[in-house]
GROMACS .gro file of C-alpha atoms in nm:
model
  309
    1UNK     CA    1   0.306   0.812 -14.977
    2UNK     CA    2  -0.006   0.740 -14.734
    3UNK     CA    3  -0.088   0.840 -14.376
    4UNK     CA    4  -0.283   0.543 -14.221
    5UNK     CA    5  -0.585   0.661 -14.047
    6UNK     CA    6  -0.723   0.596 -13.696
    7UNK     CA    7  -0.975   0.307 -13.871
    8UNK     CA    8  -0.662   0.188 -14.099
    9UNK     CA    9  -0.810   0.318 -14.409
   10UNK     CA   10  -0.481   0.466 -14.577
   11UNK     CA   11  -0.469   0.890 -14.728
   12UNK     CA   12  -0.259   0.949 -14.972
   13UNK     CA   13  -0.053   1.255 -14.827
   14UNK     CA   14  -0.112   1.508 -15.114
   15UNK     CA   15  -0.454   1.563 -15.271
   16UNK     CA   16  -0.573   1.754 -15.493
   17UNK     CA   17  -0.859   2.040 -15.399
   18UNK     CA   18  -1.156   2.127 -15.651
   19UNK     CA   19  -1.226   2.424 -15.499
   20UNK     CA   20  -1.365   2.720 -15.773
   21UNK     CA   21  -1.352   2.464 -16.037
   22UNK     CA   22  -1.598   2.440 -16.322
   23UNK     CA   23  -1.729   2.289 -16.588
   24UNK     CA   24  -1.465   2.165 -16.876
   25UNK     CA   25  -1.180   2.223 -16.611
   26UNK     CA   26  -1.272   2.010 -16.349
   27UNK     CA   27  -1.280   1.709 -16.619
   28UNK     CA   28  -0.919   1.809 -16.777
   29UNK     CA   29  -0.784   1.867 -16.427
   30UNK     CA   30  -0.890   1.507 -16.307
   31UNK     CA   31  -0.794   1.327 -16.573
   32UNK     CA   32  -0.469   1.494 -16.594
   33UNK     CA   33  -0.352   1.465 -16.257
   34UNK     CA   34  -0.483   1.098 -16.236
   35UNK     CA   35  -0.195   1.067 -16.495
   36UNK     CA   36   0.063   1.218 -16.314
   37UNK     CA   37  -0.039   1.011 -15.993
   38UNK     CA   38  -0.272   1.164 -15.773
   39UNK     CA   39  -0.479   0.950 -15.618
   40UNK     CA   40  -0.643   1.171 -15.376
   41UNK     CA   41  -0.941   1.429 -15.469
   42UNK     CA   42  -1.096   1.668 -15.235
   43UNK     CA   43  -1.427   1.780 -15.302
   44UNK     CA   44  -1.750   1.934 -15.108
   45UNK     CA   45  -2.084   1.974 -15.143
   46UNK     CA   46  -2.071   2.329 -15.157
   47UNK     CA   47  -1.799   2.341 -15.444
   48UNK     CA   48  -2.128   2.333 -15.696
   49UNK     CA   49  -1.908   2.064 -15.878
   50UNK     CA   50  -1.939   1.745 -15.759
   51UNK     CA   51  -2.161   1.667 -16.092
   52UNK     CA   52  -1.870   1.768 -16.321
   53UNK     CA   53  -1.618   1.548 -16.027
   54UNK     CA   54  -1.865   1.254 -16.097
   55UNK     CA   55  -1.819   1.269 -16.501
   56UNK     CA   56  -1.472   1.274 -16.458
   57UNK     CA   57  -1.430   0.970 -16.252
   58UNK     CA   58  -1.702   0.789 -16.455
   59UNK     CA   59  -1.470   0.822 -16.713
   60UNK     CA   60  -1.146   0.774 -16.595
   61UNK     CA   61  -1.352   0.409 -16.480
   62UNK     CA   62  -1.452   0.373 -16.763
   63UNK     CA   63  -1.139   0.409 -16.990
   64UNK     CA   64  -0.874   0.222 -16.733
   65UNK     CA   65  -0.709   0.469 -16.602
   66UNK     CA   66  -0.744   0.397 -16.290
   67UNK     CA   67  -0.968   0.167 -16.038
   68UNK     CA   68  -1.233   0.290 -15.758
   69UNK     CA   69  -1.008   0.118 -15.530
   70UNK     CA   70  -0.696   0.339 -15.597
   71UNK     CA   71  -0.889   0.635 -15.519
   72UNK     CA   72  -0.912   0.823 -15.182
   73UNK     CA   73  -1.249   1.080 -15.235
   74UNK     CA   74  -1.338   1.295 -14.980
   75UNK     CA   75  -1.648   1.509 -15.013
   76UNK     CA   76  -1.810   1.761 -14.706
   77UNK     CA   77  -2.141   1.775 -14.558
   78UNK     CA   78  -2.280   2.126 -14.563
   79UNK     CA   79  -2.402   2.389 -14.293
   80UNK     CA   80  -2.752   2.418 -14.432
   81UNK     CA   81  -2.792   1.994 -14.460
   82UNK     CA   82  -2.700   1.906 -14.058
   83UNK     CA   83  -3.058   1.791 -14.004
   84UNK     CA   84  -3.019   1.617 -14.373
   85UNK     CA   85  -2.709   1.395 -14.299
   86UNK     CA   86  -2.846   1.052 -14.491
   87UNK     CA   87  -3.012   1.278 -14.760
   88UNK     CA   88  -2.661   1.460 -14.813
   89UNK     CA   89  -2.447   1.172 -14.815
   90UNK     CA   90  -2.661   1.006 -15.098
   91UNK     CA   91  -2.693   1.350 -15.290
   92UNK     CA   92  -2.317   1.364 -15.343
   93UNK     CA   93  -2.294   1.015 -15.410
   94UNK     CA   94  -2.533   1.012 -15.682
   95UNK     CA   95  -2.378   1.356 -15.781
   96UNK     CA   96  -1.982   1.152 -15.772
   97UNK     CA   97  -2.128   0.815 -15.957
   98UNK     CA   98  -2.011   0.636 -15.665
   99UNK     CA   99  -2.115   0.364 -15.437
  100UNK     CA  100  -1.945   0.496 -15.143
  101UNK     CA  101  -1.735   0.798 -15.006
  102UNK     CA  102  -1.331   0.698 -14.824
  103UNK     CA  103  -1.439   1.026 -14.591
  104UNK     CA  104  -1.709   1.234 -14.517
  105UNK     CA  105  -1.668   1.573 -14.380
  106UNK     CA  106  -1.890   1.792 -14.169
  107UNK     CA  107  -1.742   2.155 -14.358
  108UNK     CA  108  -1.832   2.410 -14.057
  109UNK     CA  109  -1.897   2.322 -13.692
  110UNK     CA  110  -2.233   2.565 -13.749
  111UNK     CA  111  -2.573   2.457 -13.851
  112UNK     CA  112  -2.754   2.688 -14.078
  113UNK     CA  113  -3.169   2.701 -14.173
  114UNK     CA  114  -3.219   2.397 -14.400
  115UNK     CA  115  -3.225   2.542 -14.797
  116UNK     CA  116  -3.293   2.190 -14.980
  117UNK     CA  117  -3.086   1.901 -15.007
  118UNK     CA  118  -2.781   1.945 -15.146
  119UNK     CA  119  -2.887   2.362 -15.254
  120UNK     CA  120  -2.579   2.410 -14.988
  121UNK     CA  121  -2.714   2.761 -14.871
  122UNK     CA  122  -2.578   3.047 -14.643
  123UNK     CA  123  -2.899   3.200 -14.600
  124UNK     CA  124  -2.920   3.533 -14.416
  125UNK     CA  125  -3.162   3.659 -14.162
  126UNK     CA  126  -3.291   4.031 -14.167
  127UNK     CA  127  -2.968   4.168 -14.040
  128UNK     CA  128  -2.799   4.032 -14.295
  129UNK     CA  129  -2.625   3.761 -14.041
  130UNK     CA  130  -2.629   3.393 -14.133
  131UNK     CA  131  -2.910   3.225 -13.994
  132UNK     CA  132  -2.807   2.989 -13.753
  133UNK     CA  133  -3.028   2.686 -13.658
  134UNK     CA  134  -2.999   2.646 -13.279
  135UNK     CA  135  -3.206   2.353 -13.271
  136UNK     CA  136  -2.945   2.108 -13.410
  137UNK     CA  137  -2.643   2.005 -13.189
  138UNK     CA  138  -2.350   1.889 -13.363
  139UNK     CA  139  -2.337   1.597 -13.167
  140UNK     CA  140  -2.656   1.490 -13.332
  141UNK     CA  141  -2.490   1.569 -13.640
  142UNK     CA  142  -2.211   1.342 -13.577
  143UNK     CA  143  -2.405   1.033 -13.448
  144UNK     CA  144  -2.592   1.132 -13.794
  145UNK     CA  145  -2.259   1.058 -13.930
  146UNK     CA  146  -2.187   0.761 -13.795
  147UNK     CA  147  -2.491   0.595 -13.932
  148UNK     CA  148  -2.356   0.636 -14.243
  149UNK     CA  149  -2.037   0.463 -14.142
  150UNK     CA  150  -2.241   0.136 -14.026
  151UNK     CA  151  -2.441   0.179 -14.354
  152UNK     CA  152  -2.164   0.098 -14.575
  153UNK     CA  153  -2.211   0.432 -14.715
  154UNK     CA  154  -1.879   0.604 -14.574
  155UNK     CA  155  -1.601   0.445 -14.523
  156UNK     CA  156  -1.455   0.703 -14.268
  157UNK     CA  157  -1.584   1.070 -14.135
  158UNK     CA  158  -1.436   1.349 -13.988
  159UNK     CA  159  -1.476   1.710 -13.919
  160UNK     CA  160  -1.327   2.089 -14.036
  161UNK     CA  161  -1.233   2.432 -13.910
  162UNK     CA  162  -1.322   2.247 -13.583
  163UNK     CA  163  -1.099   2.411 -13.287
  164UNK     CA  164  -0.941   2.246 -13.035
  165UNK     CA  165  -1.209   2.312 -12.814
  166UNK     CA  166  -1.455   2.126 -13.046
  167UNK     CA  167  -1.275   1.876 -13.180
  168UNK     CA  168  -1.188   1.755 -12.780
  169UNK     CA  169  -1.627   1.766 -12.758
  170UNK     CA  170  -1.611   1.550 -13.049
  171UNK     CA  171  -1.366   1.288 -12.964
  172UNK     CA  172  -1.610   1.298 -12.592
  173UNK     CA  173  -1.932   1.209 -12.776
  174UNK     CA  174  -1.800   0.992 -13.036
  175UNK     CA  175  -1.846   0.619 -13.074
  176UNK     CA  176  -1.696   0.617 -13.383
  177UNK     CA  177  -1.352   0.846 -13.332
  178UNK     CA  178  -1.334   1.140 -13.655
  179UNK     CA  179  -1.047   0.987 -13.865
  180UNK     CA  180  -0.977   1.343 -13.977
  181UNK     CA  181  -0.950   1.724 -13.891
  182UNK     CA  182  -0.931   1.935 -14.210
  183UNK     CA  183  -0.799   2.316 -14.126
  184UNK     CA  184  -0.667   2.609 -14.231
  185UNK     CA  185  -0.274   2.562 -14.183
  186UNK     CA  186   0.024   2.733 -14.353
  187UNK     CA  187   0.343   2.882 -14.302
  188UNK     CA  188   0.140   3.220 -14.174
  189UNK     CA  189  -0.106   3.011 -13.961
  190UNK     CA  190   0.067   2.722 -13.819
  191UNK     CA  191  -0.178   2.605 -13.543
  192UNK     CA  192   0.072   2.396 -13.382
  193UNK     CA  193  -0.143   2.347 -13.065
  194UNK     CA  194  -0.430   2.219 -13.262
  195UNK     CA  195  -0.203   2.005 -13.511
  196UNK     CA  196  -0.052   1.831 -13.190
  197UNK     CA  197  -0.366   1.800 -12.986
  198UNK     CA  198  -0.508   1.665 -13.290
  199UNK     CA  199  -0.216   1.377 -13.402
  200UNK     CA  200  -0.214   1.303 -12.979
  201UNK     CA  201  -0.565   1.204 -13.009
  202UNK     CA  202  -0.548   0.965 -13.316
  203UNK     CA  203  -0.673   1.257 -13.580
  204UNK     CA  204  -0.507   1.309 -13.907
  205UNK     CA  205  -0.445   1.685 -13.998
  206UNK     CA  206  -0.568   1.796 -14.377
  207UNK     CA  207  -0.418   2.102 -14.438
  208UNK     CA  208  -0.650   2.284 -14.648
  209UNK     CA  209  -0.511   2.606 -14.803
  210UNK     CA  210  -0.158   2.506 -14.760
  211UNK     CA  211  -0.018   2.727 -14.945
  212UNK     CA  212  -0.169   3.013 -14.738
  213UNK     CA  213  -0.463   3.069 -15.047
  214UNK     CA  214  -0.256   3.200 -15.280
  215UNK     CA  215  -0.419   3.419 -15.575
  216UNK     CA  216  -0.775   3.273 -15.467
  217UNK     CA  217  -0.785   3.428 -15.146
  218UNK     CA  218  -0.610   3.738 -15.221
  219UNK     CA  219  -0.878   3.788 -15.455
  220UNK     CA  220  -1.174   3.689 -15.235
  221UNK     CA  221  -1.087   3.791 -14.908
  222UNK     CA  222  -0.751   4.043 -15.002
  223UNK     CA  223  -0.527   3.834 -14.787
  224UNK     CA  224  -0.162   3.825 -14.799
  225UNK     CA  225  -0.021   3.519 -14.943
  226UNK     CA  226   0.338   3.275 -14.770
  227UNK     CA  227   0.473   3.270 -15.089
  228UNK     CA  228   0.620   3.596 -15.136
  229UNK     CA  229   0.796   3.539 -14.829
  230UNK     CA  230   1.194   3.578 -14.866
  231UNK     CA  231   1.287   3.283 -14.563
  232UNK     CA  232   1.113   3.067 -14.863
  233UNK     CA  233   1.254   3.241 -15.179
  234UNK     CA  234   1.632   3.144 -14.978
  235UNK     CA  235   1.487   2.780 -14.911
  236UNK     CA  236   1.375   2.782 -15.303
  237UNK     CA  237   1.703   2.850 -15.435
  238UNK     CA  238   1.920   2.658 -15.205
  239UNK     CA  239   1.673   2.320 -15.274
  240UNK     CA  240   1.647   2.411 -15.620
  241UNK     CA  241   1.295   2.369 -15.594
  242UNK     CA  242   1.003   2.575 -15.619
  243UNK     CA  243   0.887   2.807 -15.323
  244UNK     CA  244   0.507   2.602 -15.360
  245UNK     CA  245   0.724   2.252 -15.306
  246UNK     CA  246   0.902   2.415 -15.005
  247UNK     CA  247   0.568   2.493 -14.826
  248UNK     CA  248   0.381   2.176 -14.920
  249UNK     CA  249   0.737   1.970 -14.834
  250UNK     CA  250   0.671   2.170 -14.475
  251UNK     CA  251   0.344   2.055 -14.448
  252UNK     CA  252   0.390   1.717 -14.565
  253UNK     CA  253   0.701   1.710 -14.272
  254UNK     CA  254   0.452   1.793 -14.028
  255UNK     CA  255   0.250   1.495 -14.117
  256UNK     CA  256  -0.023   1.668 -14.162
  257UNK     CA  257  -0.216   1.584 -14.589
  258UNK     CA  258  -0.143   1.861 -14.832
  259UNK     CA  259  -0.490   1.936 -15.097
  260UNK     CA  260  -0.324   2.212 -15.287
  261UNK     CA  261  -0.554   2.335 -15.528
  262UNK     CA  262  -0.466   2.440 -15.935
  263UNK     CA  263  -0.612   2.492 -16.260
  264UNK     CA  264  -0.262   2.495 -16.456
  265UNK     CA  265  -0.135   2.124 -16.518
  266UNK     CA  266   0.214   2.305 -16.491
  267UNK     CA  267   0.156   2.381 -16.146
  268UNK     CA  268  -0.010   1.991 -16.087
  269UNK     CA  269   0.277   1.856 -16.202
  270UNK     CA  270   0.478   2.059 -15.985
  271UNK     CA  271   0.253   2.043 -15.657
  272UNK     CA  272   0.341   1.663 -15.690
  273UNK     CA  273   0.663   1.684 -15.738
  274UNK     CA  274   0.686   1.666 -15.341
  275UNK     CA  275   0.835   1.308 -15.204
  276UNK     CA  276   1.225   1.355 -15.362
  277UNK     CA  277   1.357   1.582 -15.081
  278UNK     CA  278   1.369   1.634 -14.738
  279UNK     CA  279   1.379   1.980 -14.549
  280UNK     CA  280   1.687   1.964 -14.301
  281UNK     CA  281   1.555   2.025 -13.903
  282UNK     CA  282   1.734   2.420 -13.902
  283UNK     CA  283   1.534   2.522 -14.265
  284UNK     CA  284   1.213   2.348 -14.064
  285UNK     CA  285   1.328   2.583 -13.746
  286UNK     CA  286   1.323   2.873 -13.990
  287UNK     CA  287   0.989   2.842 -14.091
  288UNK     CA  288   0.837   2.770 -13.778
  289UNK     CA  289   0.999   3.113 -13.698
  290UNK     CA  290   0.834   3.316 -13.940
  291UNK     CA  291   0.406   3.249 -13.839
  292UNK     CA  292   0.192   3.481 -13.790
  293UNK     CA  293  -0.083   3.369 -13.640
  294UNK     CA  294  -0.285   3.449 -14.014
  295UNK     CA  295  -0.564   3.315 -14.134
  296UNK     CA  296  -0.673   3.418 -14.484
  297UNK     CA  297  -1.010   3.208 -14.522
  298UNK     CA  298  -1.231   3.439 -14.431
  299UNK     CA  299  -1.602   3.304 -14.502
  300UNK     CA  300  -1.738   3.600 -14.227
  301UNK     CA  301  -1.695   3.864 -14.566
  302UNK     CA  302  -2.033   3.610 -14.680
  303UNK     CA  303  -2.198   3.542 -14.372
  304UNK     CA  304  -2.198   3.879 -14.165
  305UNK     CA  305  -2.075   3.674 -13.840
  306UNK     CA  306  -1.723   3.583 -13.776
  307UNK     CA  307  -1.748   3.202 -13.664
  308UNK     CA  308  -1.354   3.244 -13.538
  309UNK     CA  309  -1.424   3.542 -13.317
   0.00000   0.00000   0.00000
């Protein structure tokens, strides 16, 4: 199941997220969910992992288990690279062992004091805020983007955690339109606003932490995970599904891409598990009831400045 794209490249609707993946894992958790079908791999430069992403394609290549074509492979430009955009691109792709990326993200709408190619810093200044670079617009990051698209390089871009308020800036200075808007969205953060403005305007929605962060974030930022939530325990047990396949159902009913991320093949089996059921319009209703306006990425505990303020 695909979601055709404002260029008519096609995205397969769930993903899966390497996010705080290393070494060994990342090649086990490739291969294995290339098995069970996913097509779709969401990656960034500031993941540290692209390398160990790379090996794992390579191989998957290699052996026949699947073809570069049947792959959608997003990777993210970072904060500290804006003024680097070209230099970037071809870092990752040399990083990925591949000859060209289906999207290209800019991560943050923030520029940041250039650390090296590809070092994908968050330096600080004195006051222990991140040091922004004000001398880089990101509309001269995007036209940087765009380049790449007329290069061959990319075959789509887009942007994330860009607000509405950016994301309307973008689609203003934009020859070539961003095919996608990746965000924070979940049962506790539904961003409806932003979801519609974004789908009005030709922009897919990539839900990333879809399943409102889970143990990750509670453990990073001491959020409060969607999951626990009893409207979805009820939903769980009257689907007979699990209450991860209820959310990520949501969110693929939304049209908006799911990139769940997991280590545990159990749970990669199960995140996949998504396209033999259908939430009825009243159980939709009832989760639609139950946001809370929550957002439990929280990348200000690192940087000293909250972006979102």
């Amino acid at each position: 199941m695909a979601i055709t794209l404002n260029n008519g490249f096609k995205m397969p609707v769930v993903g899966l997220g390497v996010w705080r993946m290393e070494g060994k894992d990342v090649r086990d958790l490739i291969i294995n969910s290339i098995k069970l079908g996913y097509r779709h791999f969401d990656c960034a430069a500031d993941y540290k992992n692209e390398a160990e992403v790379g090996e794992a394609l390579s191989e998957a290549f290699k052996t026949g288990l699947v073809k570069r074509e049947d792959l959608f492979i997003t990777t993210k430009l970072w904060n500290s690279d804006h003024g680097h955009v070209l230099e970037a691109c071809k870092d990752s792709l040399k990083k990925l062992q591949l000859e060209y990326l289906d999207l290209y993200l800019v991560h943050f709408p923030v520029a940041v004091k250039h650390t090296g190619v590809g070092q994908t810093g968050s330096p600080l200044d004195k006051d222990g805020v991140l040091d922004i670079d004000t001398t880089i617009s990101l509309e001269t990051t995007w036209h940087a983007m765009e380049d790449l698209v007329s290069k061959g390089l990319v075959r789509s871009i887009g942007i994330s955690n860009y607000d509405i308020f950016l994301t309307r800036d973008c689609l203003a200075y934009s020859k070539v339109k961003p095919a996608v808007n990746q965000i924070e969205t979940h049962p506790y953060f539904q961003r409806d606003c932003l979801v519609k403005f974004c789908q009005k305007h030709g922009i897919c929605v990539t839900a990333h932490t879809p399943l409102g962060g889970a143990a990750a974030n509670t453990e990073w930022f001491g959020t409060v995970s969607c999951l626990d939530d009893p409207v979805f325990k009820a939903l769980a047990e009257k689907y007979k599904k699990t209450v991860a396949q209820i959310v990520l159902r949501w969110g693929i009913q939304r049209n908006t891409v799911v990139i769940p991320k997991t280590s545990k093949f159990e749970r990669l089996k199960e995140n996949f598990e998504v396209f033999d059921f259908e939430l009825a319009e009243e159980d939709m209703d009832k989760i639609k009831a139950i946001d809370r306006k929550y957002r439990t990425n929280q990348p200000a505990k690192f940087w000293g400045i909250d972006l979102y303020a």
